[in-house]
Coordinates of C-alpha atoms and ligand atoms in Angstrom, one line a residue:
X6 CA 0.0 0.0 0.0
X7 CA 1.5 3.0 -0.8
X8 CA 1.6 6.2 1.5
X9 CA -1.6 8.6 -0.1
X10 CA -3.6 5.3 -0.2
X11 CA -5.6 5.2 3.1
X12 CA -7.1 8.9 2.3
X13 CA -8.4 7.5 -1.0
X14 CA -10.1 4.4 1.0
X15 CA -11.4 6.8 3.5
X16 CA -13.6 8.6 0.9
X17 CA -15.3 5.1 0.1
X18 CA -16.2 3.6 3.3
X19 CA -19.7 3.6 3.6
X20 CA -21.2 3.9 6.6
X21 CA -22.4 7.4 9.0
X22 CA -20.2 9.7 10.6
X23 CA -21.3 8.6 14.0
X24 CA -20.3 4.8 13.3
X25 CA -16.6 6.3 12.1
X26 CA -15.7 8.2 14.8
X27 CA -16.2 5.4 17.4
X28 CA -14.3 3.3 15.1
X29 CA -11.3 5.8 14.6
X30 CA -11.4 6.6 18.1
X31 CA -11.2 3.0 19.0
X32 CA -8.5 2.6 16.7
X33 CA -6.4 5.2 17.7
X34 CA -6.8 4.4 21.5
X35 CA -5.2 0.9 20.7
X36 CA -2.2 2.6 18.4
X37 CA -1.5 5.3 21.5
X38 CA -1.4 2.0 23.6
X39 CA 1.2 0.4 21.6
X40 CA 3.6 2.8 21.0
X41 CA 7.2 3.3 23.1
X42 CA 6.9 6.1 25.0
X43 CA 11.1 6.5 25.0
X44 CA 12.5 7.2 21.3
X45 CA 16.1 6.6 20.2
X46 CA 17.3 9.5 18.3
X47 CA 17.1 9.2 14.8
X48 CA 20.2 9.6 12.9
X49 CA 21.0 13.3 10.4
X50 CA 21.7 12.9 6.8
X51 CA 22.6 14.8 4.2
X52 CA 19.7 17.0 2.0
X53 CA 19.1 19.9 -0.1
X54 CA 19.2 22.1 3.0
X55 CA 22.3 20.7 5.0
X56 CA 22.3 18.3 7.5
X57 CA 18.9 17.0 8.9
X58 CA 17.4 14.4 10.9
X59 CA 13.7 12.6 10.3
X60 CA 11.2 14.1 12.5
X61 CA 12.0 12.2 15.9
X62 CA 8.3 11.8 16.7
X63 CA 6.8 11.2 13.5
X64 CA 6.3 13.1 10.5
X65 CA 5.7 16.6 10.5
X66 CA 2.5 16.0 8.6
X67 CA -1.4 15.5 10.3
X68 CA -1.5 12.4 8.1
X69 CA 1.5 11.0 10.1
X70 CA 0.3 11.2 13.8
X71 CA 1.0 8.0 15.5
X72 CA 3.5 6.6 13.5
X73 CA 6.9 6.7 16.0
X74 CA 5.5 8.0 19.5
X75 CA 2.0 8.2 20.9
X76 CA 1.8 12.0 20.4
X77 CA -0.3 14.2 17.9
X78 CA 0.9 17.6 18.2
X79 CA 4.5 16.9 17.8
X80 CA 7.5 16.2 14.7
X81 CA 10.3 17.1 16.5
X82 CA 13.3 16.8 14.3
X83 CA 16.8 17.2 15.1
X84 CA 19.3 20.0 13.2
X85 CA 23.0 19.1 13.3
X86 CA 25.6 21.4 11.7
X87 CA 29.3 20.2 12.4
X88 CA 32.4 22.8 11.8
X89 CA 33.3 24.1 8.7
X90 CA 30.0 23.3 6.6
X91 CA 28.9 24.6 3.8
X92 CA 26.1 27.7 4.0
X93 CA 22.5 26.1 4.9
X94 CA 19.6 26.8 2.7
X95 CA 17.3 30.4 3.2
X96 CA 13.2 28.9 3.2
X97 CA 10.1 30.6 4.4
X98 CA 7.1 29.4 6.4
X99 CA 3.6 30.6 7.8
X100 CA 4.9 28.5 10.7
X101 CA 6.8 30.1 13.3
X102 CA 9.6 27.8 14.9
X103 CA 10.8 26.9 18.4
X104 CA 14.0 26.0 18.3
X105 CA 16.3 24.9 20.9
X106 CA 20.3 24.7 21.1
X107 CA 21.4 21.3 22.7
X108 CA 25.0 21.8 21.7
X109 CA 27.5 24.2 20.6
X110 CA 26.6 27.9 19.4
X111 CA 25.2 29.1 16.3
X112 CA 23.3 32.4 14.8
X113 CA 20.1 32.6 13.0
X114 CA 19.2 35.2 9.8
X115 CA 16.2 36.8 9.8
X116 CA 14.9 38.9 7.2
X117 CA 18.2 40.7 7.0
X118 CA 18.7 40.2 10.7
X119 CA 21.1 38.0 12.1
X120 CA 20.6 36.7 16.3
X121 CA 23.3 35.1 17.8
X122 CA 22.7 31.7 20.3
X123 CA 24.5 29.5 22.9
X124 CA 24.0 26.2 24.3
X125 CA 20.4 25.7 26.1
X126 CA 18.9 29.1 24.3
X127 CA 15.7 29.0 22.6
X128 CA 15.3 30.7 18.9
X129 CA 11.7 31.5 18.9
X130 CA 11.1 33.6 15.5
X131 CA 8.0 34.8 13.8
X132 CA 5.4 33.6 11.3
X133 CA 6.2 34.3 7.5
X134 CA 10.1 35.1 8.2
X135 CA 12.8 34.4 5.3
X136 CA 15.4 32.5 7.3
X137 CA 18.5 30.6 7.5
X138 CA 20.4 28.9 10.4
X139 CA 23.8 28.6 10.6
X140 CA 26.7 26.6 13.6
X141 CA 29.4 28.4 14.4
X142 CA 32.5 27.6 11.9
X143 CA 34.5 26.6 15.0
X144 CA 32.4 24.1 17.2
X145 CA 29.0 24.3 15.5
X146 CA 25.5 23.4 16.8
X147 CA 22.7 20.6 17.7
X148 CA 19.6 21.9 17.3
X149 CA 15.8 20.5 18.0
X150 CA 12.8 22.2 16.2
X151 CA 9.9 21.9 18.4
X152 CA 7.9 21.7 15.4
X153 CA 4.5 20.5 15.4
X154 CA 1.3 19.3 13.4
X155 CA -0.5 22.3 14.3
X156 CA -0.2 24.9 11.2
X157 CA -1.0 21.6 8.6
X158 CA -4.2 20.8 10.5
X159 CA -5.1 24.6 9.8
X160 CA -4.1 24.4 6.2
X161 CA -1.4 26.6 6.8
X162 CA 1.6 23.9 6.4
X163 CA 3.0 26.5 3.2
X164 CA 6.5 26.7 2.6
X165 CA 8.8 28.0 0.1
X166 CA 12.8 27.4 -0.7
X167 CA 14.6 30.6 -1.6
X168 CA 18.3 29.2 -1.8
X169 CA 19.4 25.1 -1.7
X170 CA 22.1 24.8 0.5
X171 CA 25.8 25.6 -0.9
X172 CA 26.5 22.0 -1.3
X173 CA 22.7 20.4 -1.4
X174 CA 22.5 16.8 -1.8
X175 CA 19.5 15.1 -3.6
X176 CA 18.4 12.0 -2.3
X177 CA 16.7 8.8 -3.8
X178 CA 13.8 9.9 -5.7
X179 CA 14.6 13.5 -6.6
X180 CA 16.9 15.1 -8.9
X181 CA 17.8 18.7 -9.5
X182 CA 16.2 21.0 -12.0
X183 CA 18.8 23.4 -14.0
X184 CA 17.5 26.5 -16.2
X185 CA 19.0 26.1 -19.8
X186 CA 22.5 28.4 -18.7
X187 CA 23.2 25.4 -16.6
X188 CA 21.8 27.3 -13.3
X189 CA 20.3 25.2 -10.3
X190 CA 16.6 26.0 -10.2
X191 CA 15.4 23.3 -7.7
X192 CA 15.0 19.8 -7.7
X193 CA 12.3 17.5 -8.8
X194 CA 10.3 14.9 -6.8
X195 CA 10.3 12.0 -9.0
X196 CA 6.7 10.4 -9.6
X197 CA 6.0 7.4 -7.0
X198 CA 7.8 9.2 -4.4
X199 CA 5.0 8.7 -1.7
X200 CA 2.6 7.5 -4.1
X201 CA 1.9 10.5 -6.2
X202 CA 1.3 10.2 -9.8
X203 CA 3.1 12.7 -11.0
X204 CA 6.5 14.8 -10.7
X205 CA 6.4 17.4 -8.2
X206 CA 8.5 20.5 -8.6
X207 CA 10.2 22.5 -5.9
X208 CA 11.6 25.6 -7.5
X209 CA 13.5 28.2 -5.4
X210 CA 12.2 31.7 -4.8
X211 CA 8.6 33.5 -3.7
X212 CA 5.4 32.1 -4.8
X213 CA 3.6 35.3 -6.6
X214 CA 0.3 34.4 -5.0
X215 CA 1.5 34.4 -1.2
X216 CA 4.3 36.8 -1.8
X217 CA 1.6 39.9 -1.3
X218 CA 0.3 38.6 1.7
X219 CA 3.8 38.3 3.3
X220 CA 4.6 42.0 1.9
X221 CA 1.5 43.3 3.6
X222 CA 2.3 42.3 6.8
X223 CA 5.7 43.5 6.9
X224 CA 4.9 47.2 5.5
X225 CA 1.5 47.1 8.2
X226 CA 3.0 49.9 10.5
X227 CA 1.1 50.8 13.6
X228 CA -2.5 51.6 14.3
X229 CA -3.2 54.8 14.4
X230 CA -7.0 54.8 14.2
X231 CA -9.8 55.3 16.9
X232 CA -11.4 51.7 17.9
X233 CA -14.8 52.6 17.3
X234 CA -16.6 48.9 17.1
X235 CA -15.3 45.3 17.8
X236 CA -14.6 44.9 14.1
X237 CA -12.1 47.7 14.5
X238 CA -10.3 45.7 17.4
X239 CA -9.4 43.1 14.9
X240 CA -8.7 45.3 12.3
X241 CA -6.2 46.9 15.0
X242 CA -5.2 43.1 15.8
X243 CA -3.5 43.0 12.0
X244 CA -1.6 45.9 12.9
X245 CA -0.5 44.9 16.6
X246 CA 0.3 41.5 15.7
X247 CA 3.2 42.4 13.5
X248 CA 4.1 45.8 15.5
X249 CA 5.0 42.8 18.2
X250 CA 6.8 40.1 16.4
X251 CA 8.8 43.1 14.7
X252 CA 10.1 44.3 18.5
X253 CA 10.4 40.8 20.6
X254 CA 14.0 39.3 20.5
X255 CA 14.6 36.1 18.6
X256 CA 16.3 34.9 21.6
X257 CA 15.6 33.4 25.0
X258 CA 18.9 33.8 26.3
X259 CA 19.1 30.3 29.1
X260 CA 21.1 32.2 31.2
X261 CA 19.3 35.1 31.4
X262 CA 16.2 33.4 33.0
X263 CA 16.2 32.4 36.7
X264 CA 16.0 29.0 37.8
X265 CA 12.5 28.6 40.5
X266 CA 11.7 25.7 42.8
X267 CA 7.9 24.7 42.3
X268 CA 6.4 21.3 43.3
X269 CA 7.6 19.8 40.7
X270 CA 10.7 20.7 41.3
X271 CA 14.1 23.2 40.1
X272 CA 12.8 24.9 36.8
X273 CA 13.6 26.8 34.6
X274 CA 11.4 28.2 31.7
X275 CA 12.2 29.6 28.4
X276 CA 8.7 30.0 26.9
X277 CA 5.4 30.6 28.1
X278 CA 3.1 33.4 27.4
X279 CA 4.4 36.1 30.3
X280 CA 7.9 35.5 28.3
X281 CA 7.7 38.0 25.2
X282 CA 8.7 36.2 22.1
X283 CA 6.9 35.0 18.7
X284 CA 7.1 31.2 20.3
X285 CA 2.9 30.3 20.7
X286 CA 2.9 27.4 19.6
X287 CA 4.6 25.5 22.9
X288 CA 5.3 26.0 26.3
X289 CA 8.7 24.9 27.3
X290 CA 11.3 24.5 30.3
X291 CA 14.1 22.9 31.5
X292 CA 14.2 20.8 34.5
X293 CA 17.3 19.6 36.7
X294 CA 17.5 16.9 38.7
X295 CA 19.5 16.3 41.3
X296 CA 21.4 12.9 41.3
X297 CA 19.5 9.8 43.4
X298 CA 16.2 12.4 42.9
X299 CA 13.0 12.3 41.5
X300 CA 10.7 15.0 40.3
X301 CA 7.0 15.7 41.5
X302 CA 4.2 13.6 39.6
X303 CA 1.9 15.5 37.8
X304 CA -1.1 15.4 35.2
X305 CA -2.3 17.8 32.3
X306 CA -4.6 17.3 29.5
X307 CA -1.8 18.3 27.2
X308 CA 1.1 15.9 25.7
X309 CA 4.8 16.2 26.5
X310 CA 8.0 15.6 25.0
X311 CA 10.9 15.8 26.2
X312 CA 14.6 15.8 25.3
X313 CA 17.1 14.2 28.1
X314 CA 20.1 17.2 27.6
X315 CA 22.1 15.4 30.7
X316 CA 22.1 12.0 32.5
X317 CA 19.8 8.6 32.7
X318 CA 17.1 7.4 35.0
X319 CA 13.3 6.3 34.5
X320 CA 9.9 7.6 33.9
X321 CA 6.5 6.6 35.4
X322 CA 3.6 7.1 33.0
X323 CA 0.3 5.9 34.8
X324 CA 2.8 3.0 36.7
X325 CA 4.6 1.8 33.9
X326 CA 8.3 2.1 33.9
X327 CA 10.3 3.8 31.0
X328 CA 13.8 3.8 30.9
X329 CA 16.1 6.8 29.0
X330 CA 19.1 7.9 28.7
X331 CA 20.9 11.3 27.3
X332 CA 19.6 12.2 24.0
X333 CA 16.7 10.1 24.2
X334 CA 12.8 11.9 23.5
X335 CA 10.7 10.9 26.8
X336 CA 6.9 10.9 24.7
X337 CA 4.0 11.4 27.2
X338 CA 0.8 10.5 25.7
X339 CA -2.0 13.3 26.6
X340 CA -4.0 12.9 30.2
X341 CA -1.4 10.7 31.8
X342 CA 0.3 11.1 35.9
X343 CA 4.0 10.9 35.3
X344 CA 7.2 11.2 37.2
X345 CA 10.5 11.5 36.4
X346 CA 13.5 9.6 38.6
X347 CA 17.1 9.9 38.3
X348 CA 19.4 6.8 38.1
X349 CA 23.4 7.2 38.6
X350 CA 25.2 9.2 39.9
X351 CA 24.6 12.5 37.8
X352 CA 22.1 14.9 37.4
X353 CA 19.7 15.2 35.0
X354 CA 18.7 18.0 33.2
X355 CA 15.4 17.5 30.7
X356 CA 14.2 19.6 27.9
X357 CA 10.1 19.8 28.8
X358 CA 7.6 20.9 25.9
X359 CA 4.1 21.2 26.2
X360 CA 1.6 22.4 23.5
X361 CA 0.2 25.3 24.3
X362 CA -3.3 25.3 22.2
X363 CA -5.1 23.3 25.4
X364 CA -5.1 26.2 27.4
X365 CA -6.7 28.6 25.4
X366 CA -9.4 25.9 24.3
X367 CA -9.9 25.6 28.6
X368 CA -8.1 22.1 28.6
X369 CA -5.1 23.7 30.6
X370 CA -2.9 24.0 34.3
X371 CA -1.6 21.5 35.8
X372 CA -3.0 18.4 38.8
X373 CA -0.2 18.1 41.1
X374 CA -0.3 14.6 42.3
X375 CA 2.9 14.9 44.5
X376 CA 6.2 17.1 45.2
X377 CA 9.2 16.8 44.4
X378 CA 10.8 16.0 47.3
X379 CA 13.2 19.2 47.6
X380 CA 10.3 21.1 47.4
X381 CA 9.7 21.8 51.2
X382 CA 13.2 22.5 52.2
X383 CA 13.9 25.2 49.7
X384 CA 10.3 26.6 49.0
Ligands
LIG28 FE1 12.3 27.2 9.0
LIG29 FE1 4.4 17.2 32.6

């Protein structure tokens, strides 16, 4: 079966929409159930862009929820850029990435702006952005996107390639596209890739049809008008919206933030909505562990992923024991009490990502089902 077949089946099952969604429902109950909920990382290769992993958690498309970890909202995928690369690609997306540095230092360019980032930072930029990343030439950089299936269930998944990489590589299935002065236009996605039927095209540069909407946005300026009905205070909205994204740093600079002892233990966050950045898609903090610890145990509607940045131990997801180590993705289906312990002697520091769309739908905060047991003696 190939991938774009189940979508065609869908269309000719006959039988009510009442019927279906206890069937799908059923279904995807039993394909949460058996998927690990601790994720090897998947290893970078080479593509048109640079150097880039799979998304850890499963695809970054809707149609590809539930295929590595029992998450829906997110594709996680890993960036790695050793020394002494050549350039990364420049690309453009409604989508406005999280991304975090696990290792090294790097910068990131930004419409014409270029932000500079250690390890543990957070580059949160804004929605329709021309960008590039890049590792310093010296040591380089890890990166994770906390990307997420959120902007293709909106129909808002767009993208657009403005330059390949210096040195892009085509993989199996594709092949470059050169104009007739022997020039790299973009490369070609050979029919059967995926299914499809017939050759796709991915030529650099803007799309005419979406490049006015992009323009608009940038040359908005501020409101200057009188708010004289509730239509106006959207109409204001447009205006406000990019007056803010055009301000905020890029950055969330780790060191900058202070460390706080909660119940749940020693945090630290780098995004959540009192935090001014163009991040909304995720709420995220790091978490350290002391050696021979344990966090608090907890329970929110949301899912959470999380990246182990430093040591091993153990998880307990409604009882059941997962083990992890450094590097590994710790998945936590939605609606489940978990706990984090510490094996070894070292600490553990964790990378913890939450989606933040539950809380504005009233699905949000947090049940604490116990401390952590620092919590007393500091608090
Ligand atoms: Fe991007
Ligand atoms: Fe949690």
């Amino acid at each position: 079966m190939s991938y774009l077949e189940p979508w065609k089946e869908l269309e000719q099952i006959n039988c009510s929409d009442q019927l279906k969604r206890f069937v799908h429902q059923n279904e995807e109950d039993r394909r949460v159930s058996s998927l690990p909920h601790v994720l090897k990382p998947l290893p970078a290769k080479a593509t048109v862009m640079g150097q880039d992993s799979p998304h850890q958690t499963g695809d970054l498309t809707s149609y590809d929820i539930l295929t590595r970890a029992p998450l829906y909202f997110f594709a996680s995928h890993v960036v790695e850029i050793p020394p002494h690369v050549p350039v990364r690609g420049v690309h453009r997306h409604l989508a406005a990435p999280t991304i975090f540095c696990f290792r090294g230092k790097g910068w990131e360019w930004n419409d014409g702006v270029t932000y500079e980032f250690e390890t543990y930072d957070m580059v949160c930029f804004p929605p329709y952005s021309t960008h590039q990343h890049g590792g310093d030439r010296e040591v380089g950089c890890g990166m994770i996107s906390l990307a997420t299936r959120l902007f293709h269930m909106l129909g808002l998944m767009w993208r657009e390639q403005h330059k390949l990489s210096e040195k892009p590589v085509f993989p199996e299935g594709t092949e470059p596209i050169y104009d007739d002065a022997g020039k790299l236009q973009g490369y070609r996605i050979k029919k059967g890739v995926l299914g499809v039927e017939k050759d796709v095209e991915v030529v650099v540069g803007a799309d005419s049809r979406l490049e006015v909407v992009f323009r608009v946005r940038k040359e908005a300026g501020a409101w200057s008008e009188t708010v004289a009905n509730t239509y106006d205070r959207y109409t204001k909205l447009f205006h406000d919206e990019v007056s803010y994204l055009g301000r905020v740093d890029h950055v969330v600079h780790e060191r900058r933030e202070d460390w706080e002892w909660s119940r749940h233990g020693k945090i630290k966050w780098l995004i959540h909505p009192e935090i001014e950045t163009g991040a909304k898609q995720v709420w995220v903090y790091l978490q350290e562990i002391p050696a021979g610890s344990r966090s608090g145990m907890h329970r929110h509607i949301a899912e959470e992923q999380i990246m182990v940045l430093e040591g091993k131990g153990y998880d307990l997801h409604d009882g059941v024991r997962w083990d992890w180590e450094q590097g590994d993705f710790i998945c936590i289906p939605r609606m489940t009490a978990h706990q984090h312990f510490v094996a070894g002697e070292n600490r553990a520091v964790l990378l913890c990502a939450m989606p933040s769309p539950p809380t504005v739908l009233g699905l949000g905060g947090i049940e604490q089902l116990e401390d952590a047991p620092e919590y007393q003696s500091v608090a």
